[in-house]
Structures are given as structure tokens and as C-alpha cells.
Amino acid sequence: TSIWKAFLFTPKFDPVGSNGCFSTHVCFCSGNYVTHHDPPLLFDISKDPRERNPVTPATEPQFHEILKVMQEAADRHTKTLPEVPN
């Protein structure tokens, strides 16, 4: 009955505390512009649509299983993608 969303990394918003990358006008998705999350941030967007309260292994007993199922789905999808020229 849940809809899950995971963040492996998030942009470093600028200025700190904002909800955007105002100094660059776009949020970059690599290098020093992101914060990596281990474990990933996991949200139950059916209960928390504004993504304000990530669940944790302590608050969600199936945390690791949910992430495993999500990764398996991403892996299956990746296998369907054809190679293209760079």
C-alpha cells in the first residue's frame, strides 16, 4: 500500500537552507555538487508526499528489503537499454 522513493544522492542547495541551486541556476548531479547518502534516503510518499520525513532501518522494518527490490527493478530496466554512441 506504500509508494516508495529513494535518494542515493541529493544536490547541495545554495545558499544553504534553500530549496534550489540559485548561484548556478541549475543543480548539478555530480562531484562536489552532491551529497551521497549511505544508506539512501527513503520516503513513503503515500504517507509523506512532501518528503519531509525519511524512514530509516529503525523506523521501517523492511527498509533494506524495499531498497533491494528497488535496486533489482533498476537493474532489470538497465538491461533493457540499448547501447548508444557517446
PDB file of N, CA, C and O in Angstrom, chain B, residues numbered from 101:
ATOM      1  N   THR B 101       0.813  -1.203   0.000  1.00  0.00           N
ATOM      2  CA  THR B 101       0.000   0.000   0.000  1.00  0.00           C
ATOM      3  C   THR B 101       0.853   1.262   0.000  1.00  0.00           C
ATOM      4  O   THR B 101       0.311   2.367  -0.004  1.00  0.00           O
ATOM      5  N   SER B 102       2.165   1.123   0.005  1.00  0.00           N
ATOM      6  CA  SER B 102       3.056   2.282   0.037  1.00  0.00           C
ATOM      7  C   SER B 102       3.646   2.555  -1.340  1.00  0.00           C
ATOM      8  O   SER B 102       3.737   1.664  -2.185  1.00  0.00           O
ATOM      9  N   ILE B 103       4.038   3.784  -1.540  1.00  0.00           N
ATOM     10  CA  ILE B 103       4.768   4.198  -2.738  1.00  0.00           C
ATOM     11  C   ILE B 103       6.098   4.745  -2.234  1.00  0.00           C
ATOM     12  O   ILE B 103       6.138   5.723  -1.488  1.00  0.00           O
ATOM     13  N   TRP B 104       7.183   4.102  -2.650  1.00  0.00           N
ATOM     14  CA  TRP B 104       8.495   4.424  -2.108  1.00  0.00           C
ATOM     15  C   TRP B 104       9.308   5.254  -3.082  1.00  0.00           C
ATOM     16  O   TRP B 104       9.196   5.094  -4.298  1.00  0.00           O
ATOM     17  N   LYS B 105      10.128   6.141  -2.537  1.00  0.00           N
ATOM     18  CA  LYS B 105      11.060   6.944  -3.318  1.00  0.00           C
ATOM     19  C   LYS B 105      12.371   6.980  -2.553  1.00  0.00           C
ATOM     20  O   LYS B 105      12.394   7.248  -1.352  1.00  0.00           O
ATOM     21  N   ALA B 106      13.467   6.707  -3.260  1.00  0.00           N
ATOM     22  CA  ALA B 106      14.775   6.683  -2.627  1.00  0.00           C
ATOM     23  C   ALA B 106      15.697   7.703  -3.290  1.00  0.00           C
ATOM     24  O   ALA B 106      15.640   7.926  -4.499  1.00  0.00           O
ATOM     25  N   PHE B 107      16.535   8.305  -2.480  1.00  0.00           N
ATOM     26  CA  PHE B 107      17.562   9.218  -2.968  1.00  0.00           C
ATOM     27  C   PHE B 107      18.920   8.636  -2.612  1.00  0.00           C
ATOM     28  O   PHE B 107      19.240   8.479  -1.434  1.00  0.00           O
ATOM     29  N   LEU B 108      19.719   8.315  -3.620  1.00  0.00           N
ATOM     30  CA  LEU B 108      21.078   7.859  -3.392  1.00  0.00           C
ATOM     31  C   LEU B 108      21.991   9.056  -3.169  1.00  0.00           C
ATOM     32  O   LEU B 108      23.007   8.957  -2.481  1.00  0.00           O
ATOM     33  N   PHE B 109      21.620  10.185  -3.758  1.00  0.00           N
ATOM     34  CA  PHE B 109      22.340  11.430  -3.552  1.00  0.00           C
ATOM     35  C   PHE B 109      21.369  12.582  -3.753  1.00  0.00           C
ATOM     36  O   PHE B 109      20.325  12.425  -4.387  1.00  0.00           O
ATOM     37  N   THR B 110      21.717  13.728  -3.215  1.00  0.00           N
ATOM     38  CA  THR B 110      20.905  14.929  -3.379  1.00  0.00           C
ATOM     39  C   THR B 110      21.827  16.097  -3.706  1.00  0.00           C
ATOM     40  O   THR B 110      22.996  16.093  -3.323  1.00  0.00           O
ATOM     41  N   PRO B 111      21.300  17.105  -4.417  1.00  0.00           N
ATOM     42  CA  PRO B 111      22.134  18.275  -4.710  1.00  0.00           C
ATOM     43  C   PRO B 111      22.428  19.058  -3.437  1.00  0.00           C
ATOM     44  O   PRO B 111      21.648  19.047  -2.485  1.00  0.00           O
ATOM     45  N   LYS B 112      23.552  19.725  -3.444  1.00  0.00           N
ATOM     46  CA  LYS B 112      23.887  20.649  -2.356  1.00  0.00           C
ATOM     47  C   LYS B 112      23.272  21.997  -2.728  1.00  0.00           C
ATOM     48  O   LYS B 112      23.804  22.719  -3.571  1.00  0.00           O
ATOM     49  N   PHE B 113      22.158  22.325  -2.099  1.00  0.00           N
ATOM     50  CA  PHE B 113      21.466  23.564  -2.401  1.00  0.00           C
ATOM     51  C   PHE B 113      22.294  24.766  -1.971  1.00  0.00           C
ATOM     52  O   PHE B 113      23.030  24.723  -0.985  1.00  0.00           O
ATOM     53  N   ASP B 114      22.149  25.835  -2.740  1.00  0.00           N
ATOM     54  CA  ASP B 114      22.891  27.061  -2.472  1.00  0.00           C
ATOM     55  C   ASP B 114      21.983  28.257  -2.689  1.00  0.00           C
ATOM     56  O   ASP B 114      21.429  28.421  -3.776  1.00  0.00           O
ATOM     57  N   PRO B 115      21.821  29.085  -1.686  1.00  0.00           N
ATOM     58  CA  PRO B 115      22.505  29.059  -0.398  1.00  0.00           C
ATOM     59  C   PRO B 115      21.981  27.942   0.502  1.00  0.00           C
ATOM     60  O   PRO B 115      20.884  27.425   0.293  1.00  0.00           O
ATOM     61  N   VAL B 116      22.770  27.583   1.488  1.00  0.00           N
ATOM     62  CA  VAL B 116      22.399  26.535   2.439  1.00  0.00           C
ATOM     63  C   VAL B 116      21.035  26.864   3.041  1.00  0.00           C
ATOM     64  O   VAL B 116      20.770  28.002   3.428  1.00  0.00           O
ATOM     65  N   GLY B 117      20.179  25.849   3.112  1.00  0.00           N
ATOM     66  CA  GLY B 117      18.842  26.034   3.666  1.00  0.00           C
ATOM     67  C   GLY B 117      17.787  26.367   2.629  1.00  0.00           C
ATOM     68  O   GLY B 117      16.595  26.376   2.936  1.00  0.00           O
ATOM     69  N   SER B 118      18.213  26.640   1.402  1.00  0.00           N
ATOM     70  CA  SER B 118      17.242  26.936   0.345  1.00  0.00           C
ATOM     71  C   SER B 118      16.772  25.636  -0.292  1.00  0.00           C
ATOM     72  O   SER B 118      17.179  24.553   0.131  1.00  0.00           O
ATOM     73  N   ASN B 119      15.928  25.735  -1.296  1.00  0.00           N
ATOM     74  CA  ASN B 119      15.444  24.538  -1.991  1.00  0.00           C
ATOM     75  C   ASN B 119      15.820  24.586  -3.465  1.00  0.00           C
ATOM     76  O   ASN B 119      15.077  24.095  -4.314  1.00  0.00           O
ATOM     77  N   GLY B 120      16.972  25.176  -3.771  1.00  0.00           N
ATOM     78  CA  GLY B 120      17.442  25.268  -5.145  1.00  0.00           C
ATOM     79  C   GLY B 120      18.922  25.589  -5.195  1.00  0.00           C
ATOM     80  O   GLY B 120      19.575  25.769  -4.167  1.00  0.00           O
ATOM     81  N   CYS B 121      19.431  25.656  -6.402  1.00  0.00           N
ATOM     82  CA  CYS B 121      20.839  25.974  -6.636  1.00  0.00           C
ATOM     83  C   CYS B 121      20.891  27.346  -7.299  1.00  0.00           C
ATOM     84  O   CYS B 121      21.146  27.471  -8.497  1.00  0.00           O
ATOM     85  N   PHE B 122      20.648  28.354  -6.499  1.00  0.00           N
ATOM     86  CA  PHE B 122      20.435  29.695  -7.029  1.00  0.00           C
ATOM     87  C   PHE B 122      21.707  30.343  -7.571  1.00  0.00           C
ATOM     88  O   PHE B 122      21.629  31.178  -8.473  1.00  0.00           O
ATOM     89  N   SER B 123      22.866  29.980  -7.045  1.00  0.00           N
ATOM     90  CA  SER B 123      24.093  30.607  -7.543  1.00  0.00           C
ATOM     91  C   SER B 123      24.444  30.120  -8.941  1.00  0.00           C
ATOM     92  O   SER B 123      25.063  30.854  -9.712  1.00  0.00           O
ATOM     93  N   THR B 124      24.055  28.880  -9.282  1.00  0.00           N
ATOM     94  CA  THR B 124      24.366  28.321 -10.604  1.00  0.00           C
ATOM     95  C   THR B 124      23.134  28.247 -11.508  1.00  0.00           C
ATOM     96  O   THR B 124      23.266  27.941 -12.693  1.00  0.00           O
ATOM     97  N   HIS B 125      21.963  28.517 -10.985  1.00  0.00           N
ATOM     98  CA  HIS B 125      20.687  28.477 -11.718  1.00  0.00           C
ATOM     99  C   HIS B 125      20.273  27.072 -12.142  1.00  0.00           C
ATOM    100  O   HIS B 125      19.206  26.898 -12.730  1.00  0.00           O
ATOM    101  N   VAL B 126      21.086  26.084 -11.858  1.00  0.00           N
ATOM    102  CA  VAL B 126      20.767  24.687 -12.135  1.00  0.00           C
ATOM    103  C   VAL B 126      21.523  23.848 -11.108  1.00  0.00           C
ATOM    104  O   VAL B 126      22.633  24.201 -10.710  1.00  0.00           O
ATOM    105  N   CYS B 127      20.928  22.747 -10.685  1.00  0.00           N
ATOM    106  CA  CYS B 127      21.607  21.858  -9.744  1.00  0.00           C
ATOM    107  C   CYS B 127      22.380  20.802 -10.529  1.00  0.00           C
ATOM    108  O   CYS B 127      21.803  20.068 -11.331  1.00  0.00           O
ATOM    109  N   PHE B 128      23.658  20.731 -10.298  1.00  0.00           N
ATOM    110  CA  PHE B 128      24.486  19.730 -10.966  1.00  0.00           C
ATOM    111  C   PHE B 128      24.377  18.408 -10.211  1.00  0.00           C
ATOM    112  O   PHE B 128      24.128  18.395  -9.006  1.00  0.00           O
ATOM    113  N   CYS B 129      24.563  17.316 -10.911  1.00  0.00           N
ATOM    114  CA  CYS B 129      24.328  15.998 -10.319  1.00  0.00           C
ATOM    115  C   CYS B 129      25.590  15.158 -10.212  1.00  0.00           C
ATOM    116  O   CYS B 129      25.545  13.941 -10.393  1.00  0.00           O
ATOM    117  N   SER B 130      26.719  15.799  -9.920  1.00  0.00           N
ATOM    118  CA  SER B 130      27.953  15.028  -9.781  1.00  0.00           C
ATOM    119  C   SER B 130      28.963  15.793  -8.931  1.00  0.00           C
ATOM    120  O   SER B 130      28.786  16.967  -8.603  1.00  0.00           O
ATOM    121  N   GLY B 131      30.015  15.080  -8.594  1.00  0.00           N
ATOM    122  CA  GLY B 131      31.145  15.688  -7.910  1.00  0.00           C
ATOM    123  C   GLY B 131      30.802  16.359  -6.597  1.00  0.00           C
ATOM    124  O   GLY B 131      30.016  15.841  -5.804  1.00  0.00           O
ATOM    125  N   ASN B 132      31.400  17.514  -6.380  1.00  0.00           N
ATOM    126  CA  ASN B 132      31.211  18.252  -5.140  1.00  0.00           C
ATOM    127  C   ASN B 132      29.856  18.934  -5.042  1.00  0.00           C
ATOM    128  O   ASN B 132      29.553  19.570  -4.032  1.00  0.00           O
ATOM    129  N   TYR B 133      29.038  18.808  -6.078  1.00  0.00           N
ATOM    130  CA  TYR B 133      27.719  19.443  -6.078  1.00  0.00           C
ATOM    131  C   TYR B 133      26.641  18.580  -5.431  1.00  0.00           C
ATOM    132  O   TYR B 133      25.501  19.020  -5.288  1.00  0.00           O
ATOM    133  N   VAL B 134      26.998  17.335  -5.032  1.00  0.00           N
ATOM    134  CA  VAL B 134      26.004  16.442  -4.446  1.00  0.00           C
ATOM    135  C   VAL B 134      26.481  15.882  -3.111  1.00  0.00           C
ATOM    136  O   VAL B 134      27.676  15.836  -2.821  1.00  0.00           O
ATOM    137  N   THR B 135      25.510  15.461  -2.311  1.00  0.00           N
ATOM    138  CA  THR B 135      25.766  14.722  -1.081  1.00  0.00           C
ATOM    139  C   THR B 135      25.282  13.292  -1.306  1.00  0.00           C
ATOM    140  O   THR B 135      24.116  13.078  -1.638  1.00  0.00           O
ATOM    141  N   HIS B 136      26.166  12.317  -1.128  1.00  0.00           N
ATOM    142  CA  HIS B 136      25.795  10.900  -1.270  1.00  0.00           C
ATOM    143  C   HIS B 136      25.231  10.406   0.055  1.00  0.00           C
ATOM    144  O   HIS B 136      25.721  10.775   1.122  1.00  0.00           O
ATOM    145  N   HIS B 137      24.197   9.568  -0.018  1.00  0.00           N
ATOM    146  CA  HIS B 137      23.527   9.060   1.178  1.00  0.00           C
ATOM    147  C   HIS B 137      23.725   7.550   1.289  1.00  0.00           C
ATOM    148  O   HIS B 137      23.345   6.795   0.393  1.00  0.00           O
ATOM    149  N   ASP B 138      24.319   7.125   2.391  1.00  0.00           N
ATOM    150  CA  ASP B 138      24.517   5.700   2.658  1.00  0.00           C
ATOM    151  C   ASP B 138      24.165   5.447   4.117  1.00  0.00           C
ATOM    152  O   ASP B 138      24.963   5.754   5.003  1.00  0.00           O
ATOM    153  N   PRO B 139      22.998   4.899   4.382  1.00  0.00           N
ATOM    154  CA  PRO B 139      22.044   4.346   3.416  1.00  0.00           C
ATOM    155  C   PRO B 139      21.278   5.463   2.704  1.00  0.00           C
ATOM    156  O   PRO B 139      21.250   6.607   3.156  1.00  0.00           O
ATOM    157  N   PRO B 140      20.653   5.098   1.571  1.00  0.00           N
ATOM    158  CA  PRO B 140      19.862   6.088   0.839  1.00  0.00           C
ATOM    159  C   PRO B 140      18.737   6.667   1.691  1.00  0.00           C
ATOM    160  O   PRO B 140      18.257   6.028   2.628  1.00  0.00           O
ATOM    161  N   LEU B 141      18.325   7.888   1.349  1.00  0.00           N
ATOM    162  CA  LEU B 141      17.127   8.461   1.971  1.00  0.00           C
ATOM    163  C   LEU B 141      15.928   7.751   1.360  1.00  0.00           C
ATOM    164  O   LEU B 141      15.822   7.661   0.137  1.00  0.00           O
ATOM    165  N   LEU B 142      15.041   7.254   2.177  1.00  0.00           N
ATOM    166  CA  LEU B 142      13.871   6.512   1.715  1.00  0.00           C
ATOM    167  C   LEU B 142      12.618   7.173   2.263  1.00  0.00           C
ATOM    168  O   LEU B 142      12.492   7.401   3.466  1.00  0.00           O
ATOM    169  N   PHE B 143      11.691   7.476   1.357  1.00  0.00           N
ATOM    170  CA  PHE B 143      10.442   8.134   1.733  1.00  0.00           C
ATOM    171  C   PHE B 143       9.258   7.279   1.317  1.00  0.00           C
ATOM    172  O   PHE B 143       9.266   6.670   0.247  1.00  0.00           O
ATOM    173  N   ASP B 144       8.248   7.236   2.161  1.00  0.00           N
ATOM    174  CA  ASP B 144       6.962   6.630   1.823  1.00  0.00           C
ATOM    175  C   ASP B 144       6.076   7.785   1.365  1.00  0.00           C
ATOM    176  O   ASP B 144       5.411   8.426   2.179  1.00  0.00           O
ATOM    177  N   ILE B 145       6.070   8.048   0.045  1.00  0.00           N
ATOM    178  CA  ILE B 145       5.365   9.233  -0.439  1.00  0.00           C
ATOM    179  C   ILE B 145       3.847   9.082  -0.427  1.00  0.00           C
ATOM    180  O   ILE B 145       3.127  10.055  -0.652  1.00  0.00           O
ATOM    181  N   SER B 146       3.352   7.870  -0.165  1.00  0.00           N
ATOM    182  CA  SER B 146       1.903   7.725   0.014  1.00  0.00           C
ATOM    183  C   SER B 146       1.473   8.303   1.363  1.00  0.00           C
ATOM    184  O   SER B 146       0.324   8.713   1.525  1.00  0.00           O
ATOM    185  N   LYS B 147       2.392   8.336   2.331  1.00  0.00           N
ATOM    186  CA  LYS B 147       2.097   8.890   3.654  1.00  0.00           C
ATOM    187  C   LYS B 147       2.771  10.243   3.882  1.00  0.00           C
ATOM    188  O   LYS B 147       2.337  11.024   4.729  1.00  0.00           O
ATOM    189  N   ASP B 148       3.826  10.513   3.127  1.00  0.00           N
ATOM    190  CA  ASP B 148       4.614  11.735   3.296  1.00  0.00           C
ATOM    191  C   ASP B 148       4.906  12.326   1.912  1.00  0.00           C
ATOM    192  O   ASP B 148       6.053  12.310   1.467  1.00  0.00           O
ATOM    193  N   PRO B 149       3.879  12.848   1.226  1.00  0.00           N
ATOM    194  CA  PRO B 149       4.060  13.309  -0.151  1.00  0.00           C
ATOM    195  C   PRO B 149       5.018  14.492  -0.287  1.00  0.00           C
ATOM    196  O   PRO B 149       5.533  14.741  -1.377  1.00  0.00           O
ATOM    197  N   ARG B 150       5.262  15.215   0.790  1.00  0.00           N
ATOM    198  CA  ARG B 150       6.185  16.352   0.721  1.00  0.00           C
ATOM    199  C   ARG B 150       7.630  15.940   1.015  1.00  0.00           C
ATOM    200  O   ARG B 150       8.534  16.775   1.020  1.00  0.00           O
ATOM    201  N   GLU B 151       7.832  14.646   1.260  1.00  0.00           N
ATOM    202  CA  GLU B 151       9.159  14.083   1.506  1.00  0.00           C
ATOM    203  C   GLU B 151       9.889  14.842   2.609  1.00  0.00           C
ATOM    204  O   GLU B 151      11.019  15.299   2.433  1.00  0.00           O
ATOM    205  N   ARG B 152       9.223  14.963   3.734  1.00  0.00           N
ATOM    206  CA  ARG B 152       9.782  15.697   4.871  1.00  0.00           C
ATOM    207  C   ARG B 152      10.453  14.778   5.891  1.00  0.00           C
ATOM    208  O   ARG B 152      11.336  15.210   6.631  1.00  0.00           O
ATOM    209  N   ASN B 153      10.032  13.504   5.930  1.00  0.00           N
ATOM    210  CA  ASN B 153      10.494  12.592   6.980  1.00  0.00           C
ATOM    211  C   ASN B 153      10.964  11.268   6.391  1.00  0.00           C
ATOM    212  O   ASN B 153      10.157  10.357   6.206  1.00  0.00           O
ATOM    213  N   PRO B 154      12.250  11.147   6.094  1.00  0.00           N
ATOM    214  CA  PRO B 154      12.720   9.861   5.567  1.00  0.00           C
ATOM    215  C   PRO B 154      12.567   8.757   6.614  1.00  0.00           C
ATOM    216  O   PRO B 154      12.748   8.983   7.810  1.00  0.00           O
ATOM    217  N   VAL B 155      12.234   7.574   6.141  1.00  0.00           N
ATOM    218  CA  VAL B 155      12.201   6.428   7.046  1.00  0.00           C
ATOM    219  C   VAL B 155      13.627   5.891   7.172  1.00  0.00           C
ATOM    220  O   VAL B 155      14.474   6.157   6.320  1.00  0.00           O
ATOM    221  N   THR B 156      13.880   5.149   8.218  1.00  0.00           N
ATOM    222  CA  THR B 156      15.212   4.607   8.487  1.00  0.00           C
ATOM    223  C   THR B 156      15.084   3.115   8.788  1.00  0.00           C
ATOM    224  O   THR B 156      13.974   2.615   8.968  1.00  0.00           O
ATOM    225  N   PRO B 157      16.202   2.405   8.844  1.00  0.00           N
ATOM    226  CA  PRO B 157      16.115   0.998   9.254  1.00  0.00           C
ATOM    227  C   PRO B 157      15.469   0.839  10.633  1.00  0.00           C
ATOM    228  O   PRO B 157      14.863  -0.195  10.915  1.00  0.00           O
ATOM    229  N   ALA B 158      15.592   1.850  11.489  1.00  0.00           N
ATOM    230  CA  ALA B 158      14.999   1.780  12.831  1.00  0.00           C
ATOM    231  C   ALA B 158      13.495   2.019  12.805  1.00  0.00           C
ATOM    232  O   ALA B 158      12.775   1.495  13.655  1.00  0.00           O
ATOM    233  N   THR B 159      13.003   2.809  11.834  1.00  0.00           N
ATOM    234  CA  THR B 159      11.573   3.129  11.800  1.00  0.00           C
ATOM    235  C   THR B 159      10.793   2.309  10.783  1.00  0.00           C
ATOM    236  O   THR B 159       9.564   2.277  10.836  1.00  0.00           O
ATOM    237  N   GLU B 160      11.480   1.648   9.860  1.00  0.00           N
ATOM    238  CA  GLU B 160      10.826   0.824   8.838  1.00  0.00           C
ATOM    239  C   GLU B 160      11.506  -0.544   8.819  1.00  0.00           C
ATOM    240  O   GLU B 160      12.616  -0.680   8.304  1.00  0.00           O
ATOM    241  N   PRO B 161      10.836  -1.566   9.382  1.00  0.00           N
ATOM    242  CA  PRO B 161      11.445  -2.902   9.481  1.00  0.00           C
ATOM    243  C   PRO B 161      11.863  -3.495   8.128  1.00  0.00           C
ATOM    244  O   PRO B 161      12.787  -4.305   8.067  1.00  0.00           O
ATOM    245  N   GLN B 162      11.190  -3.094   7.054  1.00  0.00           N
ATOM    246  CA  GLN B 162      11.506  -3.648   5.733  1.00  0.00           C
ATOM    247  C   GLN B 162      12.419  -2.733   4.915  1.00  0.00           C
ATOM    248  O   GLN B 162      12.522  -2.889   3.698  1.00  0.00           O
ATOM    249  N   PHE B 163      13.072  -1.796   5.566  1.00  0.00           N
ATOM    250  CA  PHE B 163      13.913  -0.803   4.893  1.00  0.00           C
ATOM    251  C   PHE B 163      14.849  -1.443   3.864  1.00  0.00           C
ATOM    252  O   PHE B 163      14.827  -1.062   2.694  1.00  0.00           O
ATOM    253  N   HIS B 164      15.656  -2.393   4.279  1.00  0.00           N
ATOM    254  CA  HIS B 164      16.656  -2.996   3.387  1.00  0.00           C
ATOM    255  C   HIS B 164      15.993  -3.818   2.282  1.00  0.00           C
ATOM    256  O   HIS B 164      16.486  -3.836   1.154  1.00  0.00           O
ATOM    257  N   GLU B 165      14.904  -4.485   2.581  1.00  0.00           N
ATOM    258  CA  GLU B 165      14.181  -5.258   1.565  1.00  0.00           C
ATOM    259  C   GLU B 165      13.578  -4.327   0.507  1.00  0.00           C
ATOM    260  O   GLU B 165      13.616  -4.639  -0.683  1.00  0.00           O
ATOM    261  N   ILE B 166      13.030  -3.204   0.926  1.00  0.00           N
ATOM    262  CA  ILE B 166      12.458  -2.229  -0.007  1.00  0.00           C
ATOM    263  C   ILE B 166      13.540  -1.735  -0.962  1.00  0.00           C
ATOM    264  O   ILE B 166      13.332  -1.693  -2.175  1.00  0.00           O
ATOM    265  N   LEU B 167      14.693  -1.364  -0.414  1.00  0.00           N
ATOM    266  CA  LEU B 167      15.799  -0.897  -1.264  1.00  0.00           C
ATOM    267  C   LEU B 167      16.290  -1.999  -2.200  1.00  0.00           C
ATOM    268  O   LEU B 167      16.648  -1.728  -3.347  1.00  0.00           O
ATOM    269  N   LYS B 168      16.307  -3.233  -1.715  1.00  0.00           N
ATOM    270  CA  LYS B 168      16.735  -4.360  -2.557  1.00  0.00           C
ATOM    271  C   LYS B 168      15.791  -4.532  -3.741  1.00  0.00           C
ATOM    272  O   LYS B 168      16.247  -4.728  -4.867  1.00  0.00           O
ATOM    273  N   VAL B 169      14.502  -4.465  -3.508  1.00  0.00           N
ATOM    274  CA  VAL B 169      13.512  -4.606  -4.588  1.00  0.00           C
ATOM    275  C   VAL B 169      13.646  -3.449  -5.583  1.00  0.00           C
ATOM    276  O   VAL B 169      13.556  -3.654  -6.793  1.00  0.00           O
ATOM    277  N   MET B 170      13.860  -2.248  -5.073  1.00  0.00           N
ATOM    278  CA  MET B 170      14.040  -1.091  -5.953  1.00  0.00           C
ATOM    279  C   MET B 170      15.289  -1.259  -6.818  1.00  0.00           C
ATOM    280  O   MET B 170      15.256  -0.966  -8.013  1.00  0.00           O
ATOM    281  N   GLN B 171      16.391  -1.728  -6.225  1.00  0.00           N
ATOM    282  CA  GLN B 171      17.629  -1.924  -6.985  1.00  0.00           C
ATOM    283  C   GLN B 171      17.462  -3.010  -8.033  1.00  0.00           C
ATOM    284  O   GLN B 171      17.958  -2.872  -9.151  1.00  0.00           O
ATOM    285  N   GLU B 172      16.771  -4.088  -7.687  1.00  0.00           N
ATOM    286  CA  GLU B 172      16.526  -5.162  -8.659  1.00  0.00           C
ATOM    287  C   GLU B 172      15.726  -4.637  -9.849  1.00  0.00           C
ATOM    288  O   GLU B 172      16.016  -4.990 -10.993  1.00  0.00           O
ATOM    289  N   ALA B 173      14.726  -3.798  -9.591  1.00  0.00           N
ATOM    290  CA  ALA B 173      13.925  -3.216 -10.675  1.00  0.00           C
ATOM    291  C   ALA B 173      14.791  -2.315 -11.554  1.00  0.00           C
ATOM    292  O   ALA B 173      14.672  -2.344 -12.779  1.00  0.00           O
ATOM    293  N   ALA B 174      15.653  -1.524 -10.941  1.00  0.00           N
ATOM    294  CA  ALA B 174      16.542  -0.651 -11.713  1.00  0.00           C
ATOM    295  C   ALA B 174      17.518  -1.484 -12.549  1.00  0.00           C
ATOM    296  O   ALA B 174      17.795  -1.142 -13.699  1.00  0.00           O
ATOM    297  N   ASP B 175      18.031  -2.557 -11.985  1.00  0.00           N
ATOM    298  CA  ASP B 175      18.943  -3.435 -12.724  1.00  0.00           C
ATOM    299  C   ASP B 175      18.244  -4.082 -13.910  1.00  0.00           C
ATOM    300  O   ASP B 175      18.815  -4.153 -14.998  1.00  0.00           O
ATOM    301  N   ARG B 176      17.013  -4.555 -13.716  1.00  0.00           N
ATOM    302  CA  ARG B 176      16.256  -5.152 -14.824  1.00  0.00           C
ATOM    303  C   ARG B 176      16.028  -4.115 -15.927  1.00  0.00           C
ATOM    304  O   ARG B 176      16.180  -4.420 -17.110  1.00  0.00           O
ATOM    305  N   HIS B 177      15.670  -2.911 -15.543  1.00  0.00           N
ATOM    306  CA  HIS B 177      15.439  -1.855 -16.525  1.00  0.00           C
ATOM    307  C   HIS B 177      16.722  -1.536 -17.292  1.00  0.00           C
ATOM    308  O   HIS B 177      16.695  -1.388 -18.513  1.00  0.00           O
ATOM    309  N   THR B 178      17.836  -1.429 -16.583  1.00  0.00           N
ATOM    310  CA  THR B 178      19.113  -1.108 -17.226  1.00  0.00           C
ATOM    311  C   THR B 178      19.467  -2.126 -18.291  1.00  0.00           C
ATOM    312  O   THR B 178      20.017  -1.763 -19.330  1.00  0.00           O
ATOM    313  N   LYS B 179      19.162  -3.394 -18.054  1.00  0.00           N
ATOM    314  CA  LYS B 179      19.467  -4.449 -19.014  1.00  0.00           C
ATOM    315  C   LYS B 179      18.666  -4.299 -20.308  1.00  0.00           C
ATOM    316  O   LYS B 179      19.058  -4.855 -21.334  1.00  0.00           O
ATOM    317  N   THR B 180      17.565  -3.568 -20.284  1.00  0.00           N
ATOM    318  CA  THR B 180      16.736  -3.390 -21.491  1.00  0.00           C
ATOM    319  C   THR B 180      17.190  -2.218 -22.351  1.00  0.00           C
ATOM    320  O   THR B 180      16.692  -2.038 -23.462  1.00  0.00           O
ATOM    321  N   LEU B 181      18.126  -1.425 -21.855  1.00  0.00           N
ATOM    322  CA  LEU B 181      18.555  -0.231 -22.573  1.00  0.00           C
ATOM    323  C   LEU B 181      19.632  -0.581 -23.617  1.00  0.00           C
ATOM    324  O   LEU B 181      20.626  -1.228 -23.287  1.00  0.00           O
ATOM    325  N   PRO B 182      19.435  -0.157 -24.862  1.00  0.00           N
ATOM    326  CA  PRO B 182      20.458  -0.430 -25.872  1.00  0.00           C
ATOM    327  C   PRO B 182      21.643   0.526 -25.700  1.00  0.00           C
ATOM    328  O   PRO B 182      21.502   1.638 -25.192  1.00  0.00           O
ATOM    329  N   GLU B 183      22.810   0.055 -26.140  1.00  0.00           N
ATOM    330  CA  GLU B 183      23.976   0.933 -26.124  1.00  0.00           C
ATOM    331  C   GLU B 183      23.833   1.940 -27.255  1.00  0.00           C
ATOM    332  O   GLU B 183      23.340   1.621 -28.337  1.00  0.00           O
ATOM    333  N   VAL B 184      24.270   3.147 -26.983  1.00  0.00           N
ATOM    334  CA  VAL B 184      24.214   4.218 -27.987  1.00  0.00           C
ATOM    335  C   VAL B 184      25.593   4.867 -28.076  1.00  0.00           C
ATOM    336  O   VAL B 184      26.382   4.793 -27.135  1.00  0.00           O
ATOM    337  N   PRO B 185      25.878   5.502 -29.212  1.00  0.00           N
ATOM    338  CA  PRO B 185      27.174   6.182 -29.313  1.00  0.00           C
ATOM    339  C   PRO B 185      27.276   7.307 -28.302  1.00  0.00           C
ATOM    340  O   PRO B 185      26.282   7.957 -27.977  1.00  0.00           O
ATOM    341  N   ASN B 186      28.484   7.531 -27.806  1.00  0.00           N
ATOM    342  CA  ASN B 186      28.716   8.604 -26.864  1.00  0.00           C
ATOM    343  C   ASN B 186      28.691   9.942 -27.604  1.00  0.00           C
ATOM    344  O   ASN B 186      28.868  10.993 -26.987  1.00  0.00           O
TER     345      ASN B 186
END
